Amino acid sequence: MSKISKRIESESVKQDAKKNKNELPILVVANKVKELSKNFMEIEEKEVESRTGDNDLKIFKETCSDVKRLMTDILQLKVSGKTDEETKKKIMDKRIEASLLFVTLKKLNRIDKLRLKKARDTTHDAKQRVDSFHLQLENLLYEVFHLKKEVDKCLEFKSKDEDIELVPVEEFYHEAPPSISKTELTKSNQHKLTLARLEWEFEQRKRLSEQCRNLEQNREKASNEITQKQKQLESLLPRLNSILESTRPLQEELNLPVERIKFQKELAVLLPDPLYILYSQIKAFIEACDPSLQISIEGGMEDALNFGSKNKTGLDEILEDVDSAESDMEAEYETNKRSVTSNKMKTDWQLTKHPLRIQLTVERVVINFAYLITLNIVVVDCKPLQRENGIDQICIIDNLLSEIFPNDHGDESPSWVNCFQARSMVNGKIYEQGKPYLWAQRLAGLDFNGVVKSTPQTFINTEFVETVVVALKNRINYRFQFVKVLHLLEKGELDLNQDSNAAFPATIYSRLVSWSPSSYEDCLVTSKNLERLLNFLEINPKALMFFKATIERESARLLAIFLVPVDYPNSAPICSLELLWNGKHTRENSEIIRGMEAEVNVSINELPPQHKIDLLIVQLKKLTLHLDLITEIDGQLMKRGGGSWQSQTKPEFSAEKMIPQLIKGHDRKFPTKYDAGSGFFLHQ
C-alpha cells in the first residue's frame, strides 16, 4: 500500500467519522468504531504474518526520512519570510502530511509489539513442551527405580526352610514311604510336597543321629584299644634308643631327619619354661591340624648348657665389678663415668636373652620368639623368608604383628612388675630384641599371676593356639597381597576385576599420578586436622600405615592422605582429602569435600572375599570418578549461572557424563551412583 493511498484512506475515514458523528446517534458511532478497531487489529495481525521485521524497519526508516524532509521544508518556508496565503497553505499541507506520517509510525510500533508478543507466546509454548517432556522423563526414571527396588525386594526374600538342603524330588518319591510321600496329594500341590519333604528330612536326621551315637560308642572302644597299644609302644623306647644309636652312621650317610628330631628334643629340654610351653603348644597344633607350618628350636646346645653358670651372679655382682673397675679411674671423671657405665651395664643385663629361641615359619615369613630372662617376658620379631623381586621387604614386616588382637601393639611390657623398667630403656633397646605382644605371653603361659594390664576377650577361647596361628596366616597372606597392590599403585595402575569394574564408567579422565608411603609425623605437617581426626575415631597411629596419593585432571589436583590399618583389608582405609583447583578446598571449608570423604570412607560396598584386597583400589578409583564429577558438574552449573570454583569465563572441562539432575537437596549434593545399565549418574 503506497503512502498516498494510506493518507487518502485515513482522511476518508476521518471525514466519514465526522459525518457519522453529526448524523448518527452516539451508540451507533461507538459500535462502528469498535468494528473499525477490530478490522484494524485483524489487518495489522495479517501484516505481522505477511511482513518481516526487516521490512518494517525499512518502512520506519523511510517514514522518518519523509518526516525529516517535511520538517526541513516547513522550516525553510518559515525562514523565507513569505506570509502570503500560498505559503501558509503549503505549510499547512506539509503539517498534515507529517501528521499522517506519525500515524504510520504509531502503526509500525503496534505491529512491532504484536510481533514481540507472538514471539514470546511461541517461546512460552516451546518451554511448556520441554518441561512436559522433562517431567515425563523424571516420572519414567522414578518408575524404573521403584520397579527395580521391588524386584530386588522380591529376589532377596528368604524363607527359613530354604536354608535346609533337601533331597531331590525324584529321590524323595523313590525312597520315602507312601505314608509320607502321599503321591496323589503332593503331585498337584507344591506346598504339601514341601511339607512332606521336610517331614522325610526330619525322619532321616533322627536315623542319622542314632547312627552317630553308635559310632561314638565304637570310637570310645577304639580309643581304649589305642591307649593300651600306646603303653606297649612306650615300653619300646629304651630298645628304640639303642637301635637309633647303632644306626647313626647310616642316618648321617642317608641324611635322614631322625637325628635332627632327636636333637630338637634335646634342645627342648634346655628351653626356659615359657618357650617350652610355647613350643609344645604350637608343635602339637602343627602335627594335628596344619603340617604346612614349620617350627624349630634355634641356638647352640653348649651356650644353653653354660648359660646358667654365666648368669648366676645376677645384678649385684655385675654392679660390684663395675664399681671396682671405676675405682682406678681419674678422680675428676669418677662420678660421671660411674653413672653412665652403671646404667649401660644395668640396661644390657635387663635385656639378656636366653640363647635358645623358637623359630616359626608361617607362609613366607619367619617369626622368632625369644625370652628375656630378667624381665620375664617373651619378645617377638619377624623377617621375610626370601627376597622377592619388585616387593618392598620393609612394607612386608612393618607392623606386621601389631594388632593381631585388639589394642595389642607390643609397645610396653604386659606386666606391671617391670613395665616401668622396660619403658625407661635407653633409645628403645627393648624393641631391638623384639616386641612383647600379649598373645605371645599367652602362648608361653605367662599371666604374671593374673596381673595383666589388658587381656583381649579372644584370649578366653580354649582353642587359642589355633586362633593365633590362623590370625598370623591371614595377616601374612593379606600383607603379601597388599604389598603387590602397593607395587601396582606406585605405577599408577587402578585395574580391578570385571565385577568391580562394572560399578564404574568405561572412561575416567582423572588419573593417579603419584602414590608414596609416608609417616605419621610427615602427615601431621601436611594435614593440620589429622590428629583431631584420629582422636575422634579413637584410632592409635601405631595401628596405621600412612600413604600419600595425588590425583590430577589437568589443572584440578586432589591430594589424599590414606590411613591404612595394619589388619587391612579386614578394616577399611580412611582418607583425608584436599582439592587444589582455583583455591584450596578441604573438609573445613567445603561441603563437597566432606561429602567425598563420607562417600569413600563410609559408603563402601561389600566386596566378595576373593576380591577383598582390592578395597583400597576401589577407594582410589572412586576418588578419580569424584574428581571427574566435580569438574564437569561445576562447569554445567557455571553455564546456568550457579556458583563456580572456576576462574575462566567458560567451563574448563566439557560435560562427558550423563547427569539428569546436577544437584539435590539443601546441601546441594552431587550424584555419585552410577547406573551401568542406563549410563546415568543418580543421587544416592
PDB file of N, CA and C in Angstrom, residues 191-266:
ATOM      1  N   HIS A 191       2.946 -76.907  47.973  1.00  0.00           N
ATOM      2  CA  HIS A 191       3.100 -76.662  49.405  1.00  0.00           C
ATOM      3  C   HIS A 191       3.116 -77.971  50.190  1.00  0.00           C
ATOM      4  N   LYS A 192       2.199 -78.855  49.901  1.00  0.00           N
ATOM      5  CA  LYS A 192       2.178 -80.147  50.600  1.00  0.00           C
ATOM      6  C   LYS A 192       3.398 -80.980  50.251  1.00  0.00           C
ATOM      7  N   LEU A 193       3.896 -80.835  49.016  1.00  0.00           N
ATOM      8  CA  LEU A 193       5.126 -81.542  48.640  1.00  0.00           C
ATOM      9  C   LEU A 193       6.290 -81.064  49.507  1.00  0.00           C
ATOM     10  N   THR A 194       6.395 -79.756  49.721  1.00  0.00           N
ATOM     11  CA  THR A 194       7.483 -79.232  50.555  1.00  0.00           C
ATOM     12  C   THR A 194       7.358 -79.725  51.993  1.00  0.00           C
ATOM     13  N   LEU A 195       6.122 -79.739  52.529  1.00  0.00           N
ATOM     14  CA  LEU A 195       5.924 -80.237  53.897  1.00  0.00           C
ATOM     15  C   LEU A 195       6.303 -81.712  54.001  1.00  0.00           C
ATOM     16  N   ALA A 196       5.955 -82.484  52.981  1.00  0.00           N
ATOM     17  CA  ALA A 196       6.295 -83.912  53.005  1.00  0.00           C
ATOM     18  C   ALA A 196       7.808 -84.116  52.940  1.00  0.00           C
ATOM     19  N   ARG A 197       8.500 -83.321  52.117  1.00  0.00           N
ATOM     20  CA  ARG A 197       9.965 -83.447  52.024  1.00  0.00           C
ATOM     21  C   ARG A 197      10.626 -83.062  53.346  1.00  0.00           C
ATOM     22  N   LEU A 198      10.102 -82.030  54.017  1.00  0.00           N
ATOM     23  CA  LEU A 198      10.646 -81.646  55.320  1.00  0.00           C
ATOM     24  C   LEU A 198      10.416 -82.750  56.361  1.00  0.00           C
ATOM     25  N   GLU A 199       9.262 -83.383  56.306  1.00  0.00           N
ATOM     26  CA  GLU A 199       8.995 -84.490  57.243  1.00  0.00           C
ATOM     27  C   GLU A 199       9.954 -85.646  56.993  1.00  0.00           C
ATOM     28  N   TRP A 200      10.222 -85.937  55.719  1.00  0.00           N
ATOM     29  CA  TRP A 200      11.170 -87.018  55.380  1.00  0.00           C
ATOM     30  C   TRP A 200      12.590 -86.652  55.830  1.00  0.00           C
ATOM     31  N   GLU A 201      12.955 -85.372  55.711  1.00  0.00           N
ATOM     32  CA  GLU A 201      14.267 -84.921  56.169  1.00  0.00           C
ATOM     33  C   GLU A 201      14.395 -85.105  57.683  1.00  0.00           C
ATOM     34  N   PHE A 202      13.329 -84.814  58.408  1.00  0.00           N
ATOM     35  CA  PHE A 202      13.346 -84.990  59.859  1.00  0.00           C
ATOM     36  C   PHE A 202      13.529 -86.455  60.230  1.00  0.00           C
ATOM     37  N   GLU A 203      12.837 -87.348  59.547  1.00  0.00           N
ATOM     38  CA  GLU A 203      12.983 -88.785  59.811  1.00  0.00           C
ATOM     39  C   GLU A 203      14.406 -89.248  59.534  1.00  0.00           C
ATOM     40  N   GLN A 204      14.986 -88.759  58.427  1.00  0.00           N
ATOM     41  CA  GLN A 204      16.362 -89.167  58.110  1.00  0.00           C
ATOM     42  C   GLN A 204      17.343 -88.677  59.170  1.00  0.00           C
ATOM     43  N   ARG A 205      17.136 -87.456  59.645  1.00  0.00           N
ATOM     44  CA  ARG A 205      18.064 -86.919  60.640  1.00  0.00           C
ATOM     45  C   ARG A 205      17.971 -87.686  61.964  1.00  0.00           C
ATOM     46  N   LYS A 206      16.786 -88.110  62.340  1.00  0.00           N
ATOM     47  CA  LYS A 206      16.674 -88.941  63.542  1.00  0.00           C
ATOM     48  C   LYS A 206      17.442 -90.251  63.363  1.00  0.00           C
ATOM     49  N   ARG A 207      17.340 -90.826  62.155  1.00  0.00           N
ATOM     50  CA  ARG A 207      18.072 -92.071  61.902  1.00  0.00           C
ATOM     51  C   ARG A 207      19.584 -91.842  61.941  1.00  0.00           C
ATOM     52  N   LEU A 208      20.037 -90.747  61.352  1.00  0.00           N
ATOM     53  CA  LEU A 208      21.468 -90.446  61.356  1.00  0.00           C
ATOM     54  C   LEU A 208      21.977 -90.136  62.756  1.00  0.00           C
ATOM     55  N   SER A 209      21.135 -89.518  63.578  1.00  0.00           N
ATOM     56  CA  SER A 209      21.537 -89.240  64.954  1.00  0.00           C
ATOM     57  C   SER A 209      21.767 -90.538  65.730  1.00  0.00           C
ATOM     58  N   GLU A 210      20.914 -91.507  65.488  1.00  0.00           N
ATOM     59  CA  GLU A 210      21.100 -92.817  66.132  1.00  0.00           C
ATOM     60  C   GLU A 210      22.402 -93.464  65.670  1.00  0.00           C
ATOM     61  N   GLN A 211      22.689 -93.363  64.373  1.00  0.00           N
ATOM     62  CA  GLN A 211      23.951 -93.910  63.853  1.00  0.00           C
ATOM     63  C   GLN A 211      25.146 -93.195  64.481  1.00  0.00           C
ATOM     64  N   CYS A 212      25.016 -91.877  64.682  1.00  0.00           N
ATOM     65  CA  CYS A 212      26.115 -91.119  65.277  1.00  0.00           C
ATOM     66  C   CYS A 212      26.404 -91.603  66.696  1.00  0.00           C
ATOM     67  N   ARG A 213      25.359 -91.888  67.474  1.00  0.00           N
ATOM     68  CA  ARG A 213      25.582 -92.391  68.839  1.00  0.00           C
ATOM     69  C   ARG A 213      26.294 -93.739  68.807  1.00  0.00           C
ATOM     70  N   ASN A 214      25.918 -94.578  67.883  1.00  0.00           N
ATOM     71  CA  ASN A 214      26.594 -95.882  67.775  1.00  0.00           C
ATOM     72  C   ASN A 214      28.059 -95.704  67.408  1.00  0.00           C
ATOM     73  N   LEU A 215      28.320 -94.777  66.491  1.00  0.00           N
ATOM     74  CA  LEU A 215      29.708 -94.542  66.099  1.00  0.00           C
ATOM     75  C   LEU A 215      30.530 -93.967  67.243  1.00  0.00           C
ATOM     76  N   GLU A 216      29.923 -93.142  68.083  1.00  0.00           N
ATOM     77  CA  GLU A 216      30.625 -92.601  69.244  1.00  0.00           C
ATOM     78  C   GLU A 216      31.035 -93.725  70.191  1.00  0.00           C
ATOM     79  N   GLN A 217      30.141 -94.671  70.382  1.00  0.00           N
ATOM     80  CA  GLN A 217      30.494 -95.822  71.238  1.00  0.00           C
ATOM     81  C   GLN A 217      31.647 -96.612  70.642  1.00  0.00           C
ATOM     82  N   ASN A 218      31.602 -96.809  69.340  1.00  0.00           N
ATOM     83  CA  ASN A 218      32.704 -97.533  68.692  1.00  0.00           C
ATOM     84  C   ASN A 218      34.012 -96.758  68.812  1.00  0.00           C
ATOM     85  N   ARG A 219      33.902 -95.407  68.727  1.00  0.00           N
ATOM     86  CA  ARG A 219      35.118 -94.603  68.836  1.00  0.00           C
ATOM     87  C   ARG A 219      35.740 -94.717  70.225  1.00  0.00           C
ATOM     88  N   GLU A 220      34.888 -94.746  71.257  1.00  0.00           N
ATOM     89  CA  GLU A 220      35.415 -94.895  72.610  1.00  0.00           C
ATOM     90  C   GLU A 220      36.121 -96.238  72.786  1.00  0.00           C
ATOM     91  N   LYS A 221      35.552 -97.275  72.201  1.00  0.00           N
ATOM     92  CA  LYS A 221      36.211 -98.590  72.277  1.00  0.00           C
ATOM     93  C   LYS A 221      37.566 -98.535  71.581  1.00  0.00           C
ATOM     94  N   ALA A 222      37.584 -97.915  70.405  1.00  0.00           N
ATOM     95  CA  ALA A 222      38.853 -97.813  69.678  1.00  0.00           C
ATOM     96  C   ALA A 222      39.860 -96.975  70.446  1.00  0.00           C
ATOM     97  N   SER A 223      39.388 -95.944  71.144  1.00  0.00           N
ATOM     98  CA  SER A 223      40.299 -95.103  71.933  1.00  0.00           C
ATOM     99  C   SER A 223      40.925 -95.897  73.070  1.00  0.00           C
ATOM    100  N   ASN A 224      40.147 -96.755  73.689  1.00  0.00           N
ATOM    101  CA  ASN A 224      40.708 -97.591  74.759  1.00  0.00           C
ATOM    102  C   ASN A 224      41.765 -98.543  74.210  1.00  0.00           C
ATOM    103  N   GLU A 225      41.489 -99.122  73.063  1.00  0.00           N
ATOM    104  CA  GLU A 225      42.482-100.014  72.453  1.00  0.00           C
ATOM    105  C   GLU A 225      43.761 -99.252  72.110  1.00  0.00           C
ATOM    106  N   ILE A 226      43.600 -98.026  71.608  1.00  0.00           N
ATOM    107  CA  ILE A 226      44.773 -97.219  71.267  1.00  0.00           C
ATOM    108  C   ILE A 226      45.597 -96.915  72.515  1.00  0.00           C
ATOM    109  N   THR A 227      44.910 -96.626  73.634  1.00  0.00           N
ATOM    110  CA  THR A 227      45.627 -96.334  74.877  1.00  0.00           C
ATOM    111  C   THR A 227      46.464 -97.532  75.320  1.00  0.00           C
ATOM    112  N   GLN A 228      45.894 -98.699  75.207  1.00  0.00           N
ATOM    113  CA  GLN A 228      46.646 -99.900  75.582  1.00  0.00           C
ATOM    114  C   GLN A 228      47.859-100.096  74.677  1.00  0.00           C
ATOM    115  N   LYS A 229      47.655 -99.896  73.383  1.00  0.00           N
ATOM    116  CA  LYS A 229      48.788-100.050  72.467  1.00  0.00           C
ATOM    117  C   LYS A 229      49.833 -98.962  72.680  1.00  0.00           C
ATOM    118  N   GLN A 230      49.386 -97.762  73.098  1.00  0.00           N
ATOM    119  CA  GLN A 230      50.329 -96.688  73.370  1.00  0.00           C
ATOM    120  C   GLN A 230      51.254 -97.057  74.524  1.00  0.00           C
ATOM    121  N   LYS A 231      50.684 -97.673  75.538  1.00  0.00           N
ATOM    122  CA  LYS A 231      51.514 -98.113  76.660  1.00  0.00           C
ATOM    123  C   LYS A 231      52.537 -99.151  76.208  1.00  0.00           C
ATOM    124  N   GLN A 232      52.122-100.034  75.320  1.00  0.00           N
ATOM    125  CA  GLN A 232      53.065-101.023  74.805  1.00  0.00           C
ATOM    126  C   GLN A 232      54.189-100.353  74.013  1.00  0.00           C
ATOM    127  N   LEU A 233      53.824 -99.320  73.241  1.00  0.00           N
ATOM    128  CA  LEU A 233      54.838 -98.616  72.459  1.00  0.00           C
ATOM    129  C   LEU A 233      55.821 -97.865  73.348  1.00  0.00           C
ATOM    130  N   GLU A 234      55.328 -97.291  74.439  1.00  0.00           N
ATOM    131  CA  GLU A 234      56.219 -96.573  75.342  1.00  0.00           C
ATOM    132  C   GLU A 234      57.239 -97.502  75.980  1.00  0.00           C
ATOM    133  N   SER A 235      56.862 -98.734  76.184  1.00  0.00           N
ATOM    134  CA  SER A 235      57.823 -99.700  76.745  1.00  0.00           C
ATOM    135  C   SER A 235      58.947-100.030  75.764  1.00  0.00           C
ATOM    136  N   LEU A 236      58.723 -99.699  74.494  1.00  0.00           N
ATOM    137  CA  LEU A 236      59.759 -99.985  73.493  1.00  0.00           C
ATOM    138  C   LEU A 236      60.804 -98.875  73.379  1.00  0.00           C
ATOM    139  N   LEU A 237      60.637 -97.759  74.143  1.00  0.00           N
ATOM    140  CA  LEU A 237      61.528 -96.614  73.995  1.00  0.00           C
ATOM    141  C   LEU A 237      62.997 -96.955  74.258  1.00  0.00           C
ATOM    142  N   PRO A 238      63.350 -97.672  75.334  1.00  0.00           N
ATOM    143  CA  PRO A 238      64.785 -97.970  75.536  1.00  0.00           C
ATOM    144  C   PRO A 238      65.396 -98.745  74.378  1.00  0.00           C
ATOM    145  N   ARG A 239      64.663 -99.718  73.873  1.00  0.00           N
ATOM    146  CA  ARG A 239      65.197-100.507  72.757  1.00  0.00           C
ATOM    147  C   ARG A 239      65.343 -99.657  71.496  1.00  0.00           C
ATOM    148  N   LEU A 240      64.383 -98.779  71.277  1.00  0.00           N
ATOM    149  CA  LEU A 240      64.484 -97.917  70.094  1.00  0.00           C
ATOM    150  C   LEU A 240      65.677 -96.966  70.189  1.00  0.00           C
ATOM    151  N   ASN A 241      65.965 -96.465  71.399  1.00  0.00           N
ATOM    152  CA  ASN A 241      67.122 -95.578  71.559  1.00  0.00           C
ATOM    153  C   ASN A 241      68.416 -96.286  71.204  1.00  0.00           C
ATOM    154  N   SER A 242      68.545 -97.524  71.630  1.00  0.00           N
ATOM    155  CA  SER A 242      69.753 -98.287  71.299  1.00  0.00           C
ATOM    156  C   SER A 242      69.841 -98.542  69.800  1.00  0.00           C
ATOM    157  N   ILE A 243      68.684 -98.801  69.185  1.00  0.00           N
ATOM    158  CA  ILE A 243      68.691 -99.020  67.730  1.00  0.00           C
ATOM    159  C   ILE A 243      69.103 -97.741  67.001  1.00  0.00           C
ATOM    160  N   LEU A 244      68.587 -96.577  67.439  1.00  0.00           N
ATOM    161  CA  LEU A 244      68.953 -95.308  66.814  1.00  0.00           C
ATOM    162  C   LEU A 244      70.439 -95.024  66.975  1.00  0.00           C
ATOM    163  N   GLU A 245      70.979 -95.330  68.150  1.00  0.00           N
ATOM    164  CA  GLU A 245      72.406 -95.100  68.375  1.00  0.00           C
ATOM    165  C   GLU A 245      73.256 -95.943  67.442  1.00  0.00           C
ATOM    166  N   SER A 246      72.828 -97.165  67.227  1.00  0.00           N
ATOM    167  CA  SER A 246      73.601 -98.050  66.339  1.00  0.00           C
ATOM    168  C   SER A 246      73.448 -97.675  64.870  1.00  0.00           C
ATOM    169  N   THR A 247      72.349 -97.028  64.524  1.00  0.00           N
ATOM    170  CA  THR A 247      72.124 -96.666  63.110  1.00  0.00           C
ATOM    171  C   THR A 247      72.542 -95.231  62.803  1.00  0.00           C
ATOM    172  N   ARG A 248      73.235 -94.540  63.726  1.00  0.00           N
ATOM    173  CA  ARG A 248      73.625 -93.153  63.487  1.00  0.00           C
ATOM    174  C   ARG A 248      74.508 -92.997  62.248  1.00  0.00           C
ATOM    175  N   PRO A 249      75.517 -93.850  62.010  1.00  0.00           N
ATOM    176  CA  PRO A 249      76.312 -93.693  60.766  1.00  0.00           C
ATOM    177  C   PRO A 249      75.458 -93.791  59.503  1.00  0.00           C
ATOM    178  N   LEU A 250      74.480 -94.702  59.515  1.00  0.00           N
ATOM    179  CA  LEU A 250      73.603 -94.846  58.352  1.00  0.00           C
ATOM    180  C   LEU A 250      72.736 -93.588  58.162  1.00  0.00           C
ATOM    181  N   GLN A 251      72.255 -93.007  59.279  1.00  0.00           N
ATOM    182  CA  GLN A 251      71.448 -91.787  59.170  1.00  0.00           C
ATOM    183  C   GLN A 251      72.260 -90.636  58.577  1.00  0.00           C
ATOM    184  N   GLU A 252      73.519 -90.500  59.046  1.00  0.00           N
ATOM    185  CA  GLU A 252      74.360 -89.432  58.511  1.00  0.00           C
ATOM    186  C   GLU A 252      74.641 -89.637  57.035  1.00  0.00           C
ATOM    187  N   GLU A 253      74.784 -90.868  56.627  1.00  0.00           N
ATOM    188  CA  GLU A 253      75.064 -91.151  55.213  1.00  0.00           C
ATOM    189  C   GLU A 253      73.843 -90.855  54.345  1.00  0.00           C
ATOM    190  N   LEU A 254      72.665 -91.202  54.832  1.00  0.00           N
ATOM    191  CA  LEU A 254      71.432 -91.018  54.049  1.00  0.00           C
ATOM    192  C   LEU A 254      70.747 -89.676  54.322  1.00  0.00           C
ATOM    193  N   ASN A 255      71.300 -88.862  55.222  1.00  0.00           N
ATOM    194  CA  ASN A 255      70.733 -87.545  55.563  1.00  0.00           C
ATOM    195  C   ASN A 255      69.274 -87.666  56.009  1.00  0.00           C
ATOM    196  N   LEU A 256      69.031 -88.551  56.956  1.00  0.00           N
ATOM    197  CA  LEU A 256      67.688 -88.760  57.483  1.00  0.00           C
ATOM    198  C   LEU A 256      67.417 -87.770  58.619  1.00  0.00           C
ATOM    199  N   PRO A 257      66.129 -87.330  58.824  1.00  0.00           N
ATOM    200  CA  PRO A 257      65.816 -86.339  59.862  1.00  0.00           C
ATOM    201  C   PRO A 257      65.683 -86.926  61.260  1.00  0.00           C
ATOM    202  N   VAL A 258      65.948 -88.188  61.426  1.00  0.00           N
ATOM    203  CA  VAL A 258      65.738 -88.805  62.736  1.00  0.00           C
ATOM    204  C   VAL A 258      66.632 -88.149  63.778  1.00  0.00           C
ATOM    205  N   GLU A 259      67.905 -87.949  63.412  1.00  0.00           N
ATOM    206  CA  GLU A 259      68.847 -87.362  64.357  1.00  0.00           C
ATOM    207  C   GLU A 259      68.482 -85.909  64.679  1.00  0.00           C
ATOM    208  N   ARG A 260      67.992 -85.181  63.641  1.00  0.00           N
ATOM    209  CA  ARG A 260      67.585 -83.795  63.883  1.00  0.00           C
ATOM    210  C   ARG A 260      66.393 -83.736  64.831  1.00  0.00           C
ATOM    211  N   ILE A 261      65.460 -84.657  64.651  1.00  0.00           N
ATOM    212  CA  ILE A 261      64.305 -84.698  65.556  1.00  0.00           C
ATOM    213  C   ILE A 261      64.770 -84.960  66.985  1.00  0.00           C
ATOM    214  N   LYS A 262      65.719 -85.864  67.133  1.00  0.00           N
ATOM    215  CA  LYS A 262      66.242 -86.165  68.462  1.00  0.00           C
ATOM    216  C   LYS A 262      66.979 -84.950  69.040  1.00  0.00           C
ATOM    217  N   PHE A 263      67.738 -84.250  68.158  1.00  0.00           N
ATOM    218  CA  PHE A 263      68.466 -83.064  68.610  1.00  0.00           C
ATOM    219  C   PHE A 263      67.507 -81.961  69.054  1.00  0.00           C
ATOM    220  N   GLN A 264      66.377 -81.833  68.320  1.00  0.00           N
ATOM    221  CA  GLN A 264      65.367 -80.858  68.709  1.00  0.00           C
ATOM    222  C   GLN A 264      64.761 -81.203  70.058  1.00  0.00           C
ATOM    223  N   LYS A 265      64.577 -82.473  70.306  1.00  0.00           N
ATOM    224  CA  LYS A 265      64.037 -82.889  71.601  1.00  0.00           C
ATOM    225  C   LYS A 265      65.022 -82.597  72.727  1.00  0.00           C
ATOM    226  N   GLU A 266      66.312 -82.791  72.449  1.00  0.00           N
ATOM    227  CA  GLU A 266      67.311 -82.482  73.469  1.00  0.00           C
ATOM    228  C   GLU A 266      67.370 -80.975  73.754  1.00  0.00           C
TER     229      GLU A 266
END
